[in-house]
Structure formats: C-alpha cells, structure tokens
C-alpha cells in the first residue's frame, strides 16, 4: 500500500501558502529544485496535477484544492503527536507582537498548530506597525517585525544582535480586478507614516516619475484590503500575504510599468530567555516561516 510522504505534503502546502517554490524551500530548509522534485513525485504518485499558474499566482487545480485541507489536517496531527510525545508539558503566557498583515494572513495556521500542540500556553497577540512593536519591545516576549532590505535600518532595532532574519520577503503592487483602470494620479491605500510599505511605495513612484496621491489610510490589514477591494486605490504588500480576492499589479492605466519594490527582511526577536513557552514558540515559528 502506498503512503503519502509527509515532507512532500508539507512542501505542497508551503508552496501554495507562500506562493513561491523558492520561499517554500527556504522555509523547509531545502533547495528550490528539491521542492520541485518532491511535488513532481507527489503528483506522479497521485496521478493528478496539483498546481496551475494563473496571472502570476500559483493556483490549485480541482485535485489540489481537494488535497489541501486534508494535507493541512494530516500535518497538523503529525506535529501535535510529535510535540506531545517529545516535549515536556509547557504552560505559561507568551506575549507576541507582530505586524498586522502577518497576523491576518500568514500566522493564524502556525499559531493554531502551536495552540493545539501546547494547550496550556496562553498566547497574547498584538498587531501593530514594526516601529511601534520595536518602540514597545519590553511589552513583548516574541516579536516579528520588518526591516528594510539587507537590514539597512537594523539600527532601529532594540539590540540588533537579538534579532534573527527569518527570510527576505518580496514586495508587490496589489489591487482589485479593476485597478488597472485607475486614473492618474495613482490612488494609494496605505498605512500611516512610518510603515515600510508606504515608504517604499512613495519612494519608488517618486523615483520613476509616476504621480500618486494617498486616498485612504488605515493601520489594520483587513481595513486596507477592504478599501482596495472597494476600489479606493492600490497598495504594496509582502507577496506571501496577498489575499486571494486581490491580484498582483504590473502596470498603470496608461500602460506605464509599476516600479520594482525590492524586498524586506522578516525578523524575529525572542526577548524572554527565561520563558520556556516563549522559547518554544520562537522555535516553532522559525521552523515554519
């Protein structure tokens, strides 16, 4: 009897969630060719195609969509069993601070798995801009924040030596299905002053001579995406946090190419050396992001 390999299922889920074979490889500690080979073998075993690329996004086929929830459940059960049988019983409180888009899009599944594996640990999650998290670092045990590409603003971090770079995240222009028709000046939906995405967008547009104006400001990720869906403008997001109901943009209404935005560093700081639950959460996140 054939058995589904857990590492291939984890690669399948990671590629879809991160929308990148390379990012999935970084998350799982494998090369991009190794991830591609795992998925090829999984498709050969099942006799179906799992992915289809549409408009630059990695979409699931009907078979892939059917497999996704089952794969997540199997991986979750696998991780729970390992956590419960190999780790001592953990308890206590962990104060986690992270940026709004990662709180909404990337981490709910990871935190859900952690909560199921360690039911006696209480998680207190706060989402805010990276600079606010850093400014209030003493209020948190674990922080996930963003820095400029290459750690150019690492000096803004409290004791940069305590920070670990989880990965580099590409930034993309994001809008709804009608955003390609938006007139000039380009309407922008952004977070308040101090947001890396806002700063990167305004700088890139200014350097390329594309006129823009800020039409809507909100600190909350869901508020920003709702405004974009309603047609108030476009924004910049980390590629892995792109909602399924929005799409990546490449050009303005007159055909002008939108400028490249580069990458940001996703950084983790574990500030509670004596808190074993915080140590475990930091490791748990590091292994999955």
PDB file of C-alpha atoms in Angstrom:
ATOM      1  CA  UNK A   1       0.000   0.000   0.000  1.00  0.00           C
ATOM      2  CA  UNK A   2       1.309   3.427  -0.924  1.00  0.00           C
ATOM      3  CA  UNK A   3       1.754   6.044   1.798  1.00  0.00           C
ATOM      4  CA  UNK A   4       1.740   9.795   1.381  1.00  0.00           C
ATOM      5  CA  UNK A   5       5.148  11.253   2.347  1.00  0.00           C
ATOM      6  CA  UNK A   6       4.715  13.947   4.994  1.00  0.00           C
ATOM      7  CA  UNK A   7       7.621  16.028   3.684  1.00  0.00           C
ATOM      8  CA  UNK A   8       6.007  16.186   0.237  1.00  0.00           C
ATOM      9  CA  UNK A   9       2.670  17.225   1.743  1.00  0.00           C
ATOM     10  CA  UNK A  10       4.434  19.936   3.748  1.00  0.00           C
ATOM     11  CA  UNK A  11       6.136  21.167   0.567  1.00  0.00           C
ATOM     12  CA  UNK A  12       2.786  21.170  -1.266  1.00  0.00           C
ATOM     13  CA  UNK A  13       1.106  23.281   1.431  1.00  0.00           C
ATOM     14  CA  UNK A  14       4.074  25.646   1.818  1.00  0.00           C
ATOM     15  CA  UNK A  15       4.370  26.383  -1.915  1.00  0.00           C
ATOM     16  CA  UNK A  16       0.690  27.308  -2.098  1.00  0.00           C
ATOM     17  CA  UNK A  17       0.679  29.390   1.096  1.00  0.00           C
ATOM     18  CA  UNK A  18       3.889  31.259   0.259  1.00  0.00           C
ATOM     19  CA  UNK A  19       3.166  31.456  -3.498  1.00  0.00           C
ATOM     20  CA  UNK A  20       6.784  30.607  -4.198  1.00  0.00           C
ATOM     21  CA  UNK A  21       8.865  27.459  -4.650  1.00  0.00           C
ATOM     22  CA  UNK A  22      11.954  29.355  -3.517  1.00  0.00           C
ATOM     23  CA  UNK A  23      10.321  30.697  -0.341  1.00  0.00           C
ATOM     24  CA  UNK A  24       8.950  27.236   0.462  1.00  0.00           C
ATOM     25  CA  UNK A  25      12.442  25.822   0.092  1.00  0.00           C
ATOM     26  CA  UNK A  26      13.823  28.448   2.465  1.00  0.00           C
ATOM     27  CA  UNK A  27      11.100  27.691   4.986  1.00  0.00           C
ATOM     28  CA  UNK A  28      11.693  23.949   4.847  1.00  0.00           C
ATOM     29  CA  UNK A  29      15.478  24.069   4.579  1.00  0.00           C
ATOM     30  CA  UNK A  30      15.576  22.637   1.049  1.00  0.00           C
ATOM     31  CA  UNK A  31      16.645  23.905  -2.349  1.00  0.00           C
ATOM     32  CA  UNK A  32      14.090  25.037  -4.918  1.00  0.00           C
ATOM     33  CA  UNK A  33      14.892  22.069  -7.223  1.00  0.00           C
ATOM     34  CA  UNK A  34      14.398  19.672  -4.289  1.00  0.00           C
ATOM     35  CA  UNK A  35      10.957  21.156  -3.588  1.00  0.00           C
ATOM     36  CA  UNK A  36      10.015  20.880  -7.266  1.00  0.00           C
ATOM     37  CA  UNK A  37      11.132  17.243  -7.334  1.00  0.00           C
ATOM     38  CA  UNK A  38       9.114  16.417  -4.207  1.00  0.00           C
ATOM     39  CA  UNK A  39       5.978  17.870  -5.751  1.00  0.00           C
ATOM     40  CA  UNK A  40       6.591  16.150  -9.077  1.00  0.00           C
ATOM     41  CA  UNK A  41       6.826  12.802  -7.286  1.00  0.00           C
ATOM     42  CA  UNK A  42       3.689  13.576  -5.280  1.00  0.00           C
ATOM     43  CA  UNK A  43       1.780  14.334  -8.479  1.00  0.00           C
ATOM     44  CA  UNK A  44       3.098  11.137 -10.076  1.00  0.00           C
ATOM     45  CA  UNK A  45       2.034   9.104  -7.035  1.00  0.00           C
ATOM     46  CA  UNK A  46      -1.481  10.578  -7.082  1.00  0.00           C
ATOM     47  CA  UNK A  47      -1.763  10.677 -10.874  1.00  0.00           C
ATOM     48  CA  UNK A  48      -3.049  14.270 -10.909  1.00  0.00           C
ATOM     49  CA  UNK A  49      -1.828  17.831 -11.401  1.00  0.00           C
ATOM     50  CA  UNK A  50      -1.927  19.869  -8.189  1.00  0.00           C
ATOM     51  CA  UNK A  51      -0.972  23.367  -9.370  1.00  0.00           C
ATOM     52  CA  UNK A  52      -1.833  25.712 -12.220  1.00  0.00           C
ATOM     53  CA  UNK A  53      -0.271  29.162 -12.698  1.00  0.00           C
ATOM     54  CA  UNK A  54      -2.771  31.962 -13.378  1.00  0.00           C
ATOM     55  CA  UNK A  55      -1.766  35.608 -13.703  1.00  0.00           C
ATOM     56  CA  UNK A  56       1.487  35.089 -11.848  1.00  0.00           C
ATOM     57  CA  UNK A  57      -0.178  33.314  -8.915  1.00  0.00           C
ATOM     58  CA  UNK A  58       0.089  29.640  -8.049  1.00  0.00           C
ATOM     59  CA  UNK A  59      -3.467  28.320  -8.146  1.00  0.00           C
ATOM     60  CA  UNK A  60      -4.721  24.904  -7.135  1.00  0.00           C
ATOM     61  CA  UNK A  61      -6.333  22.531  -9.580  1.00  0.00           C
ATOM     62  CA  UNK A  62      -9.546  20.808  -8.511  1.00  0.00           C
ATOM     63  CA  UNK A  63      -7.472  17.893  -7.214  1.00  0.00           C
ATOM     64  CA  UNK A  64      -5.071  20.262  -5.451  1.00  0.00           C
ATOM     65  CA  UNK A  65      -7.906  22.087  -3.710  1.00  0.00           C
ATOM     66  CA  UNK A  66      -9.336  18.749  -2.591  1.00  0.00           C
ATOM     67  CA  UNK A  67      -5.954  17.704  -1.186  1.00  0.00           C
ATOM     68  CA  UNK A  68      -5.138  20.995   0.580  1.00  0.00           C
ATOM     69  CA  UNK A  69      -7.408  20.750   3.631  1.00  0.00           C
ATOM     70  CA  UNK A  70      -6.612  17.063   4.106  1.00  0.00           C
ATOM     71  CA  UNK A  71      -2.877  17.748   3.854  1.00  0.00           C
ATOM     72  CA  UNK A  72      -3.130  20.536   6.419  1.00  0.00           C
ATOM     73  CA  UNK A  73      -5.050  18.279   8.789  1.00  0.00           C
ATOM     74  CA  UNK A  74      -2.514  15.457   8.406  1.00  0.00           C
ATOM     75  CA  UNK A  75       0.426  17.803   9.006  1.00  0.00           C
ATOM     76  CA  UNK A  76      -1.319  19.337  11.993  1.00  0.00           C
ATOM     77  CA  UNK A  77      -1.953  15.917  13.532  1.00  0.00           C
ATOM     78  CA  UNK A  78       1.624  14.860  12.822  1.00  0.00           C
ATOM     79  CA  UNK A  79       3.001  17.985  14.524  1.00  0.00           C
ATOM     80  CA  UNK A  80       0.681  17.585  17.512  1.00  0.00           C
ATOM     81  CA  UNK A  81       1.774  13.992  18.091  1.00  0.00           C
ATOM     82  CA  UNK A  82       5.458  14.893  17.881  1.00  0.00           C
ATOM     83  CA  UNK A  83       5.025  17.906  20.162  1.00  0.00           C
ATOM     84  CA  UNK A  84       3.120  15.982  22.827  1.00  0.00           C
ATOM     85  CA  UNK A  85       5.371  12.943  22.884  1.00  0.00           C
ATOM     86  CA  UNK A  86       8.764  14.610  22.581  1.00  0.00           C
ATOM     87  CA  UNK A  87       8.358  17.832  24.574  1.00  0.00           C
ATOM     88  CA  UNK A  88       7.715  18.304  28.302  1.00  0.00           C
ATOM     89  CA  UNK A  89       4.352  19.813  29.223  1.00  0.00           C
ATOM     90  CA  UNK A  90       4.555  23.557  28.664  1.00  0.00           C
ATOM     91  CA  UNK A  91       2.459  26.195  30.370  1.00  0.00           C
ATOM     92  CA  UNK A  92       2.539  29.926  30.903  1.00  0.00           C
ATOM     93  CA  UNK A  93       1.935  33.111  28.957  1.00  0.00           C
ATOM     94  CA  UNK A  94       3.608  34.377  25.782  1.00  0.00           C
ATOM     95  CA  UNK A  95       3.167  37.971  24.611  1.00  0.00           C
ATOM     96  CA  UNK A  96       3.597  38.007  20.827  1.00  0.00           C
ATOM     97  CA  UNK A  97       3.856  41.207  18.807  1.00  0.00           C
ATOM     98  CA  UNK A  98       3.712  41.114  15.015  1.00  0.00           C
ATOM     99  CA  UNK A  99       2.730  43.194  12.015  1.00  0.00           C
ATOM    100  CA  UNK A 100      -0.937  43.262  11.034  1.00  0.00           C
ATOM    101  CA  UNK A 101      -0.614  41.558   7.647  1.00  0.00           C
ATOM    102  CA  UNK A 102       1.264  38.576   9.076  1.00  0.00           C
ATOM    103  CA  UNK A 103      -1.220  38.340  11.952  1.00  0.00           C
ATOM    104  CA  UNK A 104      -4.068  38.174   9.427  1.00  0.00           C
ATOM    105  CA  UNK A 105      -2.621  36.133   6.586  1.00  0.00           C
ATOM    106  CA  UNK A 106       0.499  34.118   7.359  1.00  0.00           C
ATOM    107  CA  UNK A 107       0.489  33.150  11.032  1.00  0.00           C
ATOM    108  CA  UNK A 108      -3.055  32.059  12.014  1.00  0.00           C
ATOM    109  CA  UNK A 109      -2.400  28.485  10.928  1.00  0.00           C
ATOM    110  CA  UNK A 110       1.022  28.391  12.626  1.00  0.00           C
ATOM    111  CA  UNK A 111      -0.350  29.810  15.875  1.00  0.00           C
ATOM    112  CA  UNK A 112      -3.298  27.431  15.690  1.00  0.00           C
ATOM    113  CA  UNK A 113      -0.934  24.469  15.398  1.00  0.00           C
ATOM    114  CA  UNK A 114       1.097  25.751  18.335  1.00  0.00           C
ATOM    115  CA  UNK A 115      -2.019  26.210  20.474  1.00  0.00           C
ATOM    116  CA  UNK A 116      -3.184  22.678  19.724  1.00  0.00           C
ATOM    117  CA  UNK A 117       0.243  21.235  20.453  1.00  0.00           C
ATOM    118  CA  UNK A 118       0.662  23.242  23.670  1.00  0.00           C
ATOM    119  CA  UNK A 119      -2.852  23.750  25.053  1.00  0.00           C
ATOM    120  CA  UNK A 120      -1.626  25.044  28.420  1.00  0.00           C
ATOM    121  CA  UNK A 121       0.201  28.015  26.900  1.00  0.00           C
ATOM    122  CA  UNK A 122      -1.740  31.290  26.734  1.00  0.00           C
ATOM    123  CA  UNK A 123      -0.975  33.467  23.695  1.00  0.00           C
ATOM    124  CA  UNK A 124      -1.490  37.230  23.882  1.00  0.00           C
ATOM    125  CA  UNK A 125      -1.144  38.590  20.333  1.00  0.00           C
ATOM    126  CA  UNK A 126      -0.773  42.282  19.470  1.00  0.00           C
ATOM    127  CA  UNK A 127      -0.530  43.567  15.890  1.00  0.00           C
ATOM    128  CA  UNK A 128       0.984  46.955  15.027  1.00  0.00           C
ATOM    129  CA  UNK A 129       3.478  48.661  12.728  1.00  0.00           C
ATOM    130  CA  UNK A 130       7.026  47.354  13.055  1.00  0.00           C
ATOM    131  CA  UNK A 131       8.339  50.619  14.502  1.00  0.00           C
ATOM    132  CA  UNK A 132       5.624  50.546  17.184  1.00  0.00           C
ATOM    133  CA  UNK A 133       6.495  46.969  18.113  1.00  0.00           C
ATOM    134  CA  UNK A 134      10.173  47.853  18.403  1.00  0.00           C
ATOM    135  CA  UNK A 135       9.449  51.011  20.398  1.00  0.00           C
ATOM    136  CA  UNK A 136       7.425  48.948  22.872  1.00  0.00           C
ATOM    137  CA  UNK A 137       9.714  45.914  22.802  1.00  0.00           C
ATOM    138  CA  UNK A 138       9.630  45.472  26.582  1.00  0.00           C
ATOM    139  CA  UNK A 139       5.910  44.697  26.339  1.00  0.00           C
ATOM    140  CA  UNK A 140       6.568  41.500  24.351  1.00  0.00           C
ATOM    141  CA  UNK A 141       8.291  38.147  24.736  1.00  0.00           C
ATOM    142  CA  UNK A 142       8.474  37.433  20.989  1.00  0.00           C
ATOM    143  CA  UNK A 143       8.334  39.991  18.158  1.00  0.00           C
ATOM    144  CA  UNK A 144       8.043  39.565  14.392  1.00  0.00           C
ATOM    145  CA  UNK A 145       8.874  42.824  12.615  1.00  0.00           C
ATOM    146  CA  UNK A 146      10.041  44.040   9.216  1.00  0.00           C
ATOM    147  CA  UNK A 147      13.266  45.812   8.254  1.00  0.00           C
ATOM    148  CA  UNK A 148      14.446  47.386   5.031  1.00  0.00           C
ATOM    149  CA  UNK A 149      16.184  45.142   2.506  1.00  0.00           C
ATOM    150  CA  UNK A 150      19.569  43.968   3.712  1.00  0.00           C
ATOM    151  CA  UNK A 151      18.889  45.160   7.251  1.00  0.00           C
ATOM    152  CA  UNK A 152      19.616  48.782   6.275  1.00  0.00           C
ATOM    153  CA  UNK A 153      17.527  50.030   9.186  1.00  0.00           C
ATOM    154  CA  UNK A 154      18.788  47.447  11.683  1.00  0.00           C
ATOM    155  CA  UNK A 155      19.954  50.300  13.886  1.00  0.00           C
ATOM    156  CA  UNK A 156      16.294  50.980  14.638  1.00  0.00           C
ATOM    157  CA  UNK A 157      16.010  47.580  16.290  1.00  0.00           C
ATOM    158  CA  UNK A 158      16.482  47.294  20.024  1.00  0.00           C
ATOM    159  CA  UNK A 159      19.813  45.423  20.341  1.00  0.00           C
ATOM    160  CA  UNK A 160      20.112  44.163  16.720  1.00  0.00           C
ATOM    161  CA  UNK A 161      22.121  41.149  17.933  1.00  0.00           C
ATOM    162  CA  UNK A 162      18.908  39.720  19.441  1.00  0.00           C
ATOM    163  CA  UNK A 163      17.187  39.590  16.047  1.00  0.00           C
ATOM    164  CA  UNK A 164      17.099  36.661  13.641  1.00  0.00           C
ATOM    165  CA  UNK A 165      16.185  37.102   9.986  1.00  0.00           C
ATOM    166  CA  UNK A 166      13.546  34.514   9.097  1.00  0.00           C
ATOM    167  CA  UNK A 167      13.614  35.348   5.392  1.00  0.00           C
ATOM    168  CA  UNK A 168      13.610  38.080   2.753  1.00  0.00           C
ATOM    169  CA  UNK A 169      10.103  38.826   1.507  1.00  0.00           C
ATOM    170  CA  UNK A 170       9.485  40.370  -1.962  1.00  0.00           C
ATOM    171  CA  UNK A 171       7.083  43.316  -2.115  1.00  0.00           C
ATOM    172  CA  UNK A 172       4.401  43.570  -4.810  1.00  0.00           C
ATOM    173  CA  UNK A 173       1.816  46.078  -6.009  1.00  0.00           C
ATOM    174  CA  UNK A 174      -1.707  44.920  -5.150  1.00  0.00           C
ATOM    175  CA  UNK A 175      -5.172  45.939  -6.360  1.00  0.00           C
ATOM    176  CA  UNK A 176      -8.590  44.593  -7.281  1.00  0.00           C
ATOM    177  CA  UNK A 177      -9.643  43.345 -10.707  1.00  0.00           C
ATOM    178  CA  UNK A 178     -10.405  46.909 -11.880  1.00  0.00           C
ATOM    179  CA  UNK A 179      -7.250  48.564 -10.528  1.00  0.00           C
ATOM    180  CA  UNK A 180      -5.532  48.531 -13.927  1.00  0.00           C
ATOM    181  CA  UNK A 181      -8.077  51.194 -14.976  1.00  0.00           C
ATOM    182  CA  UNK A 182      -7.382  53.651 -12.136  1.00  0.00           C
ATOM    183  CA  UNK A 183      -6.601  57.161 -13.441  1.00  0.00           C
ATOM    184  CA  UNK A 184      -3.602  59.372 -12.715  1.00  0.00           C
ATOM    185  CA  UNK A 185      -2.526  60.429 -10.154  1.00  0.00           C
ATOM    186  CA  UNK A 186      -2.346  56.857  -8.904  1.00  0.00           C
ATOM    187  CA  UNK A 187      -4.554  56.471  -5.779  1.00  0.00           C
ATOM    188  CA  UNK A 188      -2.772  54.774  -2.875  1.00  0.00           C
ATOM    189  CA  UNK A 189      -4.206  52.892   0.093  1.00  0.00           C
ATOM    190  CA  UNK A 190      -1.530  52.811   2.787  1.00  0.00           C
ATOM    191  CA  UNK A 191      -0.765  52.515   6.481  1.00  0.00           C
ATOM    192  CA  UNK A 192       0.216  55.637   8.469  1.00  0.00           C
ATOM    193  CA  UNK A 193       3.606  57.340   8.339  1.00  0.00           C
ATOM    194  CA  UNK A 194       6.387  55.005   9.466  1.00  0.00           C
ATOM    195  CA  UNK A 195       5.172  51.945   7.531  1.00  0.00           C
ATOM    196  CA  UNK A 196       7.924  50.363   5.410  1.00  0.00           C
ATOM    197  CA  UNK A 197       5.467  49.520   2.618  1.00  0.00           C
ATOM    198  CA  UNK A 198       4.239  53.124   2.465  1.00  0.00           C
ATOM    199  CA  UNK A 199       7.773  54.494   2.423  1.00  0.00           C
ATOM    200  CA  UNK A 200       8.879  52.043  -0.267  1.00  0.00           C
ATOM    201  CA  UNK A 201       5.839  52.773  -2.482  1.00  0.00           C
ATOM    202  CA  UNK A 202       6.167  56.554  -2.329  1.00  0.00           C
ATOM    203  CA  UNK A 203       9.906  56.453  -2.930  1.00  0.00           C
ATOM    204  CA  UNK A 204       9.623  54.079  -5.909  1.00  0.00           C
ATOM    205  CA  UNK A 205       6.877  56.144  -7.550  1.00  0.00           C
ATOM    206  CA  UNK A 206       8.747  59.397  -6.978  1.00  0.00           C
ATOM    207  CA  UNK A 207      11.962  57.991  -8.462  1.00  0.00           C
ATOM    208  CA  UNK A 208      10.152  56.807 -11.599  1.00  0.00           C
ATOM    209  CA  UNK A 209       8.105  59.988 -12.030  1.00  0.00           C
ATOM    210  CA  UNK A 210       4.681  58.372 -11.560  1.00  0.00           C
ATOM    211  CA  UNK A 211       2.205  60.804  -9.985  1.00  0.00           C
ATOM    212  CA  UNK A 212       0.329  59.476  -6.956  1.00  0.00           C
ATOM    213  CA  UNK A 213      -1.901  60.584  -4.109  1.00  0.00           C
ATOM    214  CA  UNK A 214      -2.890  58.949  -0.825  1.00  0.00           C
ATOM    215  CA  UNK A 215      -6.646  58.336  -0.813  1.00  0.00           C
ATOM    216  CA  UNK A 216      -7.036  56.139   2.271  1.00  0.00           C
ATOM    217  CA  UNK A 217      -5.016  55.423   5.416  1.00  0.00           C
ATOM    218  CA  UNK A 218      -5.573  52.593   7.902  1.00  0.00           C
ATOM    219  CA  UNK A 219      -3.330  50.700  10.306  1.00  0.00           C
ATOM    220  CA  UNK A 220      -5.333  47.475  10.033  1.00  0.00           C
ATOM    221  CA  UNK A 221      -4.594  44.924   7.299  1.00  0.00           C
ATOM    222  CA  UNK A 222      -8.242  43.936   6.856  1.00  0.00           C
ATOM    223  CA  UNK A 223      -9.213  47.616   6.609  1.00  0.00           C
ATOM    224  CA  UNK A 224      -6.616  48.208   3.905  1.00  0.00           C
ATOM    225  CA  UNK A 225      -7.635  45.179   1.855  1.00  0.00           C
ATOM    226  CA  UNK A 226     -11.333  46.083   2.177  1.00  0.00           C
ATOM    227  CA  UNK A 227     -10.571  49.577   0.857  1.00  0.00           C
ATOM    228  CA  UNK A 228      -8.655  48.113  -2.091  1.00  0.00           C
ATOM    229  CA  UNK A 229     -11.462  45.674  -2.858  1.00  0.00           C
ATOM    230  CA  UNK A 230     -13.872  48.637  -2.859  1.00  0.00           C
ATOM    231  CA  UNK A 231     -11.767  50.409  -5.494  1.00  0.00           C
ATOM    232  CA  UNK A 232     -10.247  53.175  -3.350  1.00  0.00           C
ATOM    233  CA  UNK A 233      -6.760  52.534  -4.697  1.00  0.00           C
ATOM    234  CA  UNK A 234      -3.807  50.162  -4.734  1.00  0.00           C
ATOM    235  CA  UNK A 235      -1.170  49.300  -2.152  1.00  0.00           C
ATOM    236  CA  UNK A 236       2.071  47.430  -1.526  1.00  0.00           C
ATOM    237  CA  UNK A 237       2.154  44.122   0.358  1.00  0.00           C
ATOM    238  CA  UNK A 238       4.546  41.307   1.080  1.00  0.00           C
ATOM    239  CA  UNK A 239       3.951  38.721  -1.636  1.00  0.00           C
ATOM    240  CA  UNK A 240       3.064  35.886   0.758  1.00  0.00           C
ATOM    241  CA  UNK A 241       0.313  37.993   2.384  1.00  0.00           C
ATOM    242  CA  UNK A 242      -1.508  38.728  -0.909  1.00  0.00           C
ATOM    243  CA  UNK A 243      -5.214  37.889  -0.323  1.00  0.00           C
ATOM    244  CA  UNK A 244      -6.822  35.529  -2.816  1.00  0.00           C
ATOM    245  CA  UNK A 245      -9.512  38.095  -3.756  1.00  0.00           C
ATOM    246  CA  UNK A 246      -6.904  40.676  -4.811  1.00  0.00           C
ATOM    247  CA  UNK A 247      -4.251  40.462  -7.503  1.00  0.00           C
ATOM    248  CA  UNK A 248      -0.694  41.487  -8.262  1.00  0.00           C
ATOM    249  CA  UNK A 249      -0.365  44.552 -10.486  1.00  0.00           C
ATOM    250  CA  UNK A 250       2.357  45.356 -13.007  1.00  0.00           C
ATOM    251  CA  UNK A 251       1.168  48.439 -14.936  1.00  0.00           C
ATOM    252  CA  UNK A 252      -0.837  51.641 -14.560  1.00  0.00           C
ATOM    253  CA  UNK A 253      -3.913  52.514 -16.640  1.00  0.00           C
ATOM    254  CA  UNK A 254      -1.793  54.169 -19.354  1.00  0.00           C
ATOM    255  CA  UNK A 255       0.479  51.131 -19.632  1.00  0.00           C
ATOM    256  CA  UNK A 256       3.371  52.506 -17.580  1.00  0.00           C
ATOM    257  CA  UNK A 257       5.232  49.747 -15.746  1.00  0.00           C
ATOM    258  CA  UNK A 258       4.961  49.989 -11.972  1.00  0.00           C
ATOM    259  CA  UNK A 259       8.420  50.194 -10.362  1.00  0.00           C
ATOM    260  CA  UNK A 260      10.150  47.297  -8.677  1.00  0.00           C
ATOM    261  CA  UNK A 261       9.883  47.423  -4.884  1.00  0.00           C
ATOM    262  CA  UNK A 262      12.639  45.093  -3.724  1.00  0.00           C
ATOM    263  CA  UNK A 263      12.366  43.037  -0.555  1.00  0.00           C
ATOM    264  CA  UNK A 264      12.020  43.473   3.191  1.00  0.00           C
ATOM    265  CA  UNK A 265      13.522  41.361   5.948  1.00  0.00           C
ATOM    266  CA  UNK A 266      11.150  39.416   8.198  1.00  0.00           C
ATOM    267  CA  UNK A 267      12.839  39.482  11.601  1.00  0.00           C
ATOM    268  CA  UNK A 268      12.169  37.583  14.828  1.00  0.00           C
ATOM    269  CA  UNK A 269      13.261  38.550  18.329  1.00  0.00           C
ATOM    270  CA  UNK A 270      12.911  36.260  21.339  1.00  0.00           C
ATOM    271  CA  UNK A 271      13.277  38.566  24.305  1.00  0.00           C
ATOM    272  CA  UNK A 272      12.288  36.228  27.143  1.00  0.00           C
ATOM    273  CA  UNK A 273      15.257  33.942  27.788  1.00  0.00           C
ATOM    274  CA  UNK A 274      13.703  32.529  30.973  1.00  0.00           C
ATOM    275  CA  UNK A 275      10.286  31.866  29.421  1.00  0.00           C
ATOM    276  CA  UNK A 276      10.373  28.307  28.077  1.00  0.00           C
ATOM    277  CA  UNK A 277       6.990  28.732  26.380  1.00  0.00           C
ATOM    278  CA  UNK A 278       8.284  31.804  24.529  1.00  0.00           C
ATOM    279  CA  UNK A 279      11.424  29.904  23.535  1.00  0.00           C
ATOM    280  CA  UNK A 280       9.298  27.088  22.130  1.00  0.00           C
ATOM    281  CA  UNK A 281       7.015  29.481  20.238  1.00  0.00           C
ATOM    282  CA  UNK A 282      10.005  31.274  18.697  1.00  0.00           C
ATOM    283  CA  UNK A 283      11.458  27.962  17.520  1.00  0.00           C
ATOM    284  CA  UNK A 284       8.046  26.807  16.272  1.00  0.00           C
ATOM    285  CA  UNK A 285       7.644  29.964  14.170  1.00  0.00           C
ATOM    286  CA  UNK A 286      11.229  29.835  12.911  1.00  0.00           C
ATOM    287  CA  UNK A 287      10.717  26.306  11.582  1.00  0.00           C
ATOM    288  CA  UNK A 288       7.536  27.236   9.715  1.00  0.00           C
ATOM    289  CA  UNK A 289       8.039  30.754   8.361  1.00  0.00           C
TER     290      UNK A 289
END
